Structure formats: C-alpha cells, structure tokens
Coordinates of C-alpha atoms in Angstrom, one line a residue:
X162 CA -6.3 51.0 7.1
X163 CA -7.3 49.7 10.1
X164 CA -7.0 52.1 13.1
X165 CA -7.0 50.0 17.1
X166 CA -9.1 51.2 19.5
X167 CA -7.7 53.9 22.0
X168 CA -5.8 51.1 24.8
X169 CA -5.5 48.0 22.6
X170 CA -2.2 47.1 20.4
X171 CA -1.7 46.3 17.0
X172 CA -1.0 43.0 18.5
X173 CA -4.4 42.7 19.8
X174 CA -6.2 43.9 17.0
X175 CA -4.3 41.3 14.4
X176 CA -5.2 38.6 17.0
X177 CA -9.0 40.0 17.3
X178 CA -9.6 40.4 13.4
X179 CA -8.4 36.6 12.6
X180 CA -9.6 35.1 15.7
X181 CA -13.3 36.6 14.3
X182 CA -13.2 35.7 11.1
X183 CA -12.3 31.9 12.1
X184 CA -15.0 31.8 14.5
X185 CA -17.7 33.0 11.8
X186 CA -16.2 30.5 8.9
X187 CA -14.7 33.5 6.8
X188 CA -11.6 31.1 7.2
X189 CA -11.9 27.6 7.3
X190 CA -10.0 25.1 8.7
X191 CA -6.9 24.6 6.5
X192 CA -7.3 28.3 5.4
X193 CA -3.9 29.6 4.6
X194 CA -3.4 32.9 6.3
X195 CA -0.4 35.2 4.8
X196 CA 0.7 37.1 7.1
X197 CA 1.6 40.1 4.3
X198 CA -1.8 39.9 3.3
X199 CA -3.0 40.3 6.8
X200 CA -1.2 43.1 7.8
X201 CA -2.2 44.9 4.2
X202 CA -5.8 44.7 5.1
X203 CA -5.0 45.7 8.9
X204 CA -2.3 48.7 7.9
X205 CA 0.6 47.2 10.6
X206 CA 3.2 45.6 9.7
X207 CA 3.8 42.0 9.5
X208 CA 5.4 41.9 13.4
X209 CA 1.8 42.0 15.7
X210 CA 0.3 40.0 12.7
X211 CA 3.3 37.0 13.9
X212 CA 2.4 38.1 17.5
X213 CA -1.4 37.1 16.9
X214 CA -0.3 34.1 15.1
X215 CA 1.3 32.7 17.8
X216 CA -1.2 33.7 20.4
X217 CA -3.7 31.8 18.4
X218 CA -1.1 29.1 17.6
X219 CA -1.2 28.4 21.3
X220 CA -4.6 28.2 22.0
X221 CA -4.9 25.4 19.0
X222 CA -6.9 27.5 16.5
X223 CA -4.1 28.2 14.3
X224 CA -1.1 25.4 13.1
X225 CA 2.2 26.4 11.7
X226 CA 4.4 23.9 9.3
X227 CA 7.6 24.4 7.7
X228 CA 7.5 25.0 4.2
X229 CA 3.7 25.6 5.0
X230 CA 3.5 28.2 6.8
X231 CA 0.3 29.4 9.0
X232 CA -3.2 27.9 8.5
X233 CA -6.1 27.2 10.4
X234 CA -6.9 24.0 12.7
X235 CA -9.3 21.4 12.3
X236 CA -12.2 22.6 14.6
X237 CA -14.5 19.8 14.3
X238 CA -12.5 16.8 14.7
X239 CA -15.0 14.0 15.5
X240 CA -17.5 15.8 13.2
X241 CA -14.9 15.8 10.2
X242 CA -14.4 12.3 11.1
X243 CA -18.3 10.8 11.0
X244 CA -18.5 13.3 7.7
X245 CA -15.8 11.2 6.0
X246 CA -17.1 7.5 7.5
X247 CA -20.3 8.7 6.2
X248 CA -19.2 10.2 2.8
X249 CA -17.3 7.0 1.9
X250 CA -20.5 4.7 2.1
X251 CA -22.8 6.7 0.6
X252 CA -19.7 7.9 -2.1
X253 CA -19.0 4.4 -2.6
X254 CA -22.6 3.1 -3.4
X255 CA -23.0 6.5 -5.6
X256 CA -19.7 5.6 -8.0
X257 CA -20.6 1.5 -8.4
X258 CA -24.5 2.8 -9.2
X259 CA -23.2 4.9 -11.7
X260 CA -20.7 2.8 -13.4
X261 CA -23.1 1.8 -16.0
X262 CA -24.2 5.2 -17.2
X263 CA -21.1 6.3 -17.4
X264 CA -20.0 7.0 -21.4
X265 CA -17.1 7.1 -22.9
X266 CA -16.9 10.7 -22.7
X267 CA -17.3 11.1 -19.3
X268 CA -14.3 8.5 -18.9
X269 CA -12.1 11.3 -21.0
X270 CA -13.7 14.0 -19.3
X271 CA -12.7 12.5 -15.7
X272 CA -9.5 11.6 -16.9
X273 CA -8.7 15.2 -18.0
X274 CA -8.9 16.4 -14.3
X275 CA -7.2 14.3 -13.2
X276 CA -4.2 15.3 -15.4
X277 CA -4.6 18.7 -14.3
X278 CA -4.4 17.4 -10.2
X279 CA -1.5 16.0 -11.3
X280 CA 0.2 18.9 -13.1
X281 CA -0.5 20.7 -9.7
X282 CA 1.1 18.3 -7.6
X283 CA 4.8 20.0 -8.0
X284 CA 3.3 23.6 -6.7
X285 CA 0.3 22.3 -5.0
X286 CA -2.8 24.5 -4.6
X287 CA -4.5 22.6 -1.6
X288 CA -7.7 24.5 -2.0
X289 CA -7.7 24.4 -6.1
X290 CA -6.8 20.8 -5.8
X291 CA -9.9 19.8 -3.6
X292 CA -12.3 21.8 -6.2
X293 CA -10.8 19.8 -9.1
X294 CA -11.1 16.6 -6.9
X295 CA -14.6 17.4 -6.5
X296 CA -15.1 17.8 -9.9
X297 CA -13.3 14.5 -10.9
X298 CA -15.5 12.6 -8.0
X299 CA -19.0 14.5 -9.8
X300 CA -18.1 12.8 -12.9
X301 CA -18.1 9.1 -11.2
X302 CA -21.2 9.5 -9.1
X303 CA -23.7 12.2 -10.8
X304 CA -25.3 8.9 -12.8
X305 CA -26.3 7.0 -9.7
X306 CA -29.7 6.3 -10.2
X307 CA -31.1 6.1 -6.9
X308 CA -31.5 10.3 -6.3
X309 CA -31.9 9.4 -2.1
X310 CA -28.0 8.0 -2.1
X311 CA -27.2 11.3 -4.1
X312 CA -28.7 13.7 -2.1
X313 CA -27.0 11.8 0.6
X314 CA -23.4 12.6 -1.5
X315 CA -24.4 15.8 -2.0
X316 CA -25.2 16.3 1.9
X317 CA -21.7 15.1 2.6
X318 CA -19.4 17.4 0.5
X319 CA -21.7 20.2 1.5
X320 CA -20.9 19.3 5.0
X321 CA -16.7 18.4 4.2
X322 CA -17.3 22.2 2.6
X323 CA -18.2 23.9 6.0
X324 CA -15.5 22.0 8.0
X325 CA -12.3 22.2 6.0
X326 CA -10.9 24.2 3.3
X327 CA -9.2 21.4 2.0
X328 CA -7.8 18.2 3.7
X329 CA -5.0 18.1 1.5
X330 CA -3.7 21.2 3.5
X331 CA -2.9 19.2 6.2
X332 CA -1.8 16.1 4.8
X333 CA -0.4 17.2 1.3
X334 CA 1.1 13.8 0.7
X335 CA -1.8 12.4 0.1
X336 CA -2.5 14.5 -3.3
X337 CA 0.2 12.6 -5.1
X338 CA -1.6 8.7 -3.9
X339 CA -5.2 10.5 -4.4
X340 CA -4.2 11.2 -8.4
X341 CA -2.9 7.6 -8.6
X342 CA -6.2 6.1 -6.9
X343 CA -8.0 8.3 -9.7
X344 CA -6.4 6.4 -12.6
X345 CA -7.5 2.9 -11.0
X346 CA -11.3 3.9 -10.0
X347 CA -11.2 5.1 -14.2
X348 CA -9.3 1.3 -15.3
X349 CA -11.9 -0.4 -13.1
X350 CA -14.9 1.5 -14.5
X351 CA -13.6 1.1 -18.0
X352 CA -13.0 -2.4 -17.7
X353 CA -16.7 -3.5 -16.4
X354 CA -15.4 -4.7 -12.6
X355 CA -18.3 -5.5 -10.8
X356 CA -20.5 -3.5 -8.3
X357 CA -18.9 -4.8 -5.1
X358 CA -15.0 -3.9 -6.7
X359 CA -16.3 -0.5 -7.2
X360 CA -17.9 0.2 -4.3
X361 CA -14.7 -1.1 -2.4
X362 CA -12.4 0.6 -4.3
X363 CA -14.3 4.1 -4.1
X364 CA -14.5 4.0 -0.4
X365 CA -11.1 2.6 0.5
X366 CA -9.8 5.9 -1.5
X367 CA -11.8 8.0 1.1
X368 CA -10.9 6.5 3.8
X369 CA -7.5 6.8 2.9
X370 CA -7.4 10.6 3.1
X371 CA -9.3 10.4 6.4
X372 CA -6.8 7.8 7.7
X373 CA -3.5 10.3 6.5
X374 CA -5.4 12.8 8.5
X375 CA -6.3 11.2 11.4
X376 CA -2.2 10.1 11.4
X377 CA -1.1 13.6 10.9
X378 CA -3.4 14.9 13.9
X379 CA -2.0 12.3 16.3
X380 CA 1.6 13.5 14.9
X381 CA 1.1 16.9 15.9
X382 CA -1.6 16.6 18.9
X383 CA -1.5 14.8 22.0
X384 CA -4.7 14.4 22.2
X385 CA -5.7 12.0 19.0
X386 CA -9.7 12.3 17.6
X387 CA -11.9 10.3 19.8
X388 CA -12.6 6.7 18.5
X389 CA -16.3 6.6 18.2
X390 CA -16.1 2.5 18.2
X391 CA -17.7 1.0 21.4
X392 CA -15.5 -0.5 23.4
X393 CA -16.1 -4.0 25.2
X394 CA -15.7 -3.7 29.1
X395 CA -13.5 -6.1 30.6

C-alpha cells in the first residue's frame, strides 16, 4: 500500500504514479491501464484512480473508448508515422528477398499463427496479437539474404516496440483485414508470384495499418499527424 504524502490526495498520487510510469515507457502507448489493478498496487480505491484518469485524459496522454476502456496515447505521432513508411520498404524488400528460401515448412509454420490471430479475433488481445503478428512477419522475412535490409527490419520493429504497445489497440478493426492479408502474402509466396508482387503486396499490408491509424487519430483529434510531404507553393 501506497501511503500520499502529508498535503497531497489520493487523487494526486493516482495521477502522479501513472503520469510517471508513461513518461519513463513502463506503459507504452496503447497500454491498457485497469483501473482495479491501479488502485490494488496504490491501496485507494478505484474513485481518485478515475479522477487521475481523467486529468490525464485531458491533457492528451491518456484516451478512453467504449468497450475499450482507458489506454495510453500515441506520443510520438510523426515518429510512429516515418517508423511505419520506413518499416514497409525495407519489410517489403525483406519478404520478396526471402520468398525463395522459404520451405514448405515454414509456409505451415506461418500459417499456424495465423490461425491462432484469428482464433483471438473474437476476444482480442491487442498486445498478444502484435507478438504473434511479429512472429508470423519473422517467418516471411528472416531468409532475406541481404543481412543490411535485415538489420534495417530489425531496427524498425525495435523502434514500432518503443513507441506503441500495439497498434491494434487503437484501431482493432484492422486485426480481422490483417489475418486475411496474411492468408494472401502465404497464396502468393506459395504460388511463385514474382519479386515486384511480393514486395507490393507486403508493404501495401503495412501501410494499411498505418493508414487505419492515421484515420482513427484524425477521428478522435483535431489536430491530424503532420503530413511530412513537401508541399508546392502557389
């Protein structure tokens, strides 16, 4: 239990301990805070927890959906957004390179994961369903031959790591289309397409979650990501 200091409230001290622990990482964006959980490790009760939720809630650190419930925001915006630009070129070269080392096996192997983000889809895990997508994605792009586009993969979902918890916490919709994706990257693979189809195909899937983000951010912000494009004066 988790005693205030003399003068501040229970209030205070709810908002202080998850205000911290968002600014040192402990909870990512797209964390899922409980609010029982919360209080349990503070000893108050679940009332200044709601307090601090909604403090923090108003200063943008801290979104709340129905059904949902409280979670953390998306802190690094534009960086999320070059991450994911980035991740899909390299991610794309990565899965075509690879295409012809990948065996049979690994085919089965892929294929098994994603059957498993798809039995999660009905009571979806947002966090669980990232790790297994990372997993499924590992299979595809671990053969690329050229170790300097792989390190490259690897930088990227070491980076997607720090900023988010998971995407799919935001835009959960976009678990059931991600699965379906899956199943066409694995027909294309197993059917020889060529390099170019490949490459296409695997970045247009991550672009796809970056694009249901960047729709569900202007939904529920008024100020949208900044477009990095250079714009033509008149």
């Amino acid at each position: 239990m988790t005693l205030p200091p003399i003068g501040v409230s229970k209030s205070q001290l709810a908002y202080q301990w998850i205000k911290s622990r968002i600014s040192d990482g402990t909870f990512t964006p797209g964390y899922r805070l409980v609010l029982g959980a919360i209080g349990k490790d503070l000893g108050v009760s679940v009332v200044p927890v709601r307090e601090a939720i909604r403090r923090l809630e108003a200063e943008g650190l801290i979104t709340f959906e129905r059904n949902v419930g409280a979670q953390v925001a998306m802190l690094e915006e534009t960086e999320y957004l070059y991450t994911m630009q980035t991740l899909s070129v390299v991610e794309g070269v990565a899965t075509a390179l690879s295409a012809p080392f990948i065996t049979t096996a690994d085919i089965e192997r892929a294929r098994t994961v994603n059957q498993a983000m798809t039995a999660s889809l009905e009571d979806l895990n947002p966090h669980r369903f990232t790790a297994l997508n990372l997993e499924f994605h590992s299979i595809l792009f671990e053969n690329c031959p050229n170790p300097h586009i792989l390190d490259l993969v690897h930088r990227g979902w070491n980076r997607m790591k720090v900023l988010r918890d998971s995407t799919f916490s935001f835009v959960p919709g976009r678990a059931r289309d991600s699965v379906a994706e899956h199943d066409n990257l694995l027909q294309l693979i197993e059917s020889g397409a060529d390099a170019l189809t490949l490459e296409l195909t695997a970045r247009a899937h991550r672009t796809g979650t970056l694009d249901a983000f960047l729709a569900y951010q202007k939904s529920h912000h008024p100020q949208p990501v900044s477009d990095p494009s250079p714009r033509k004066k008149a």
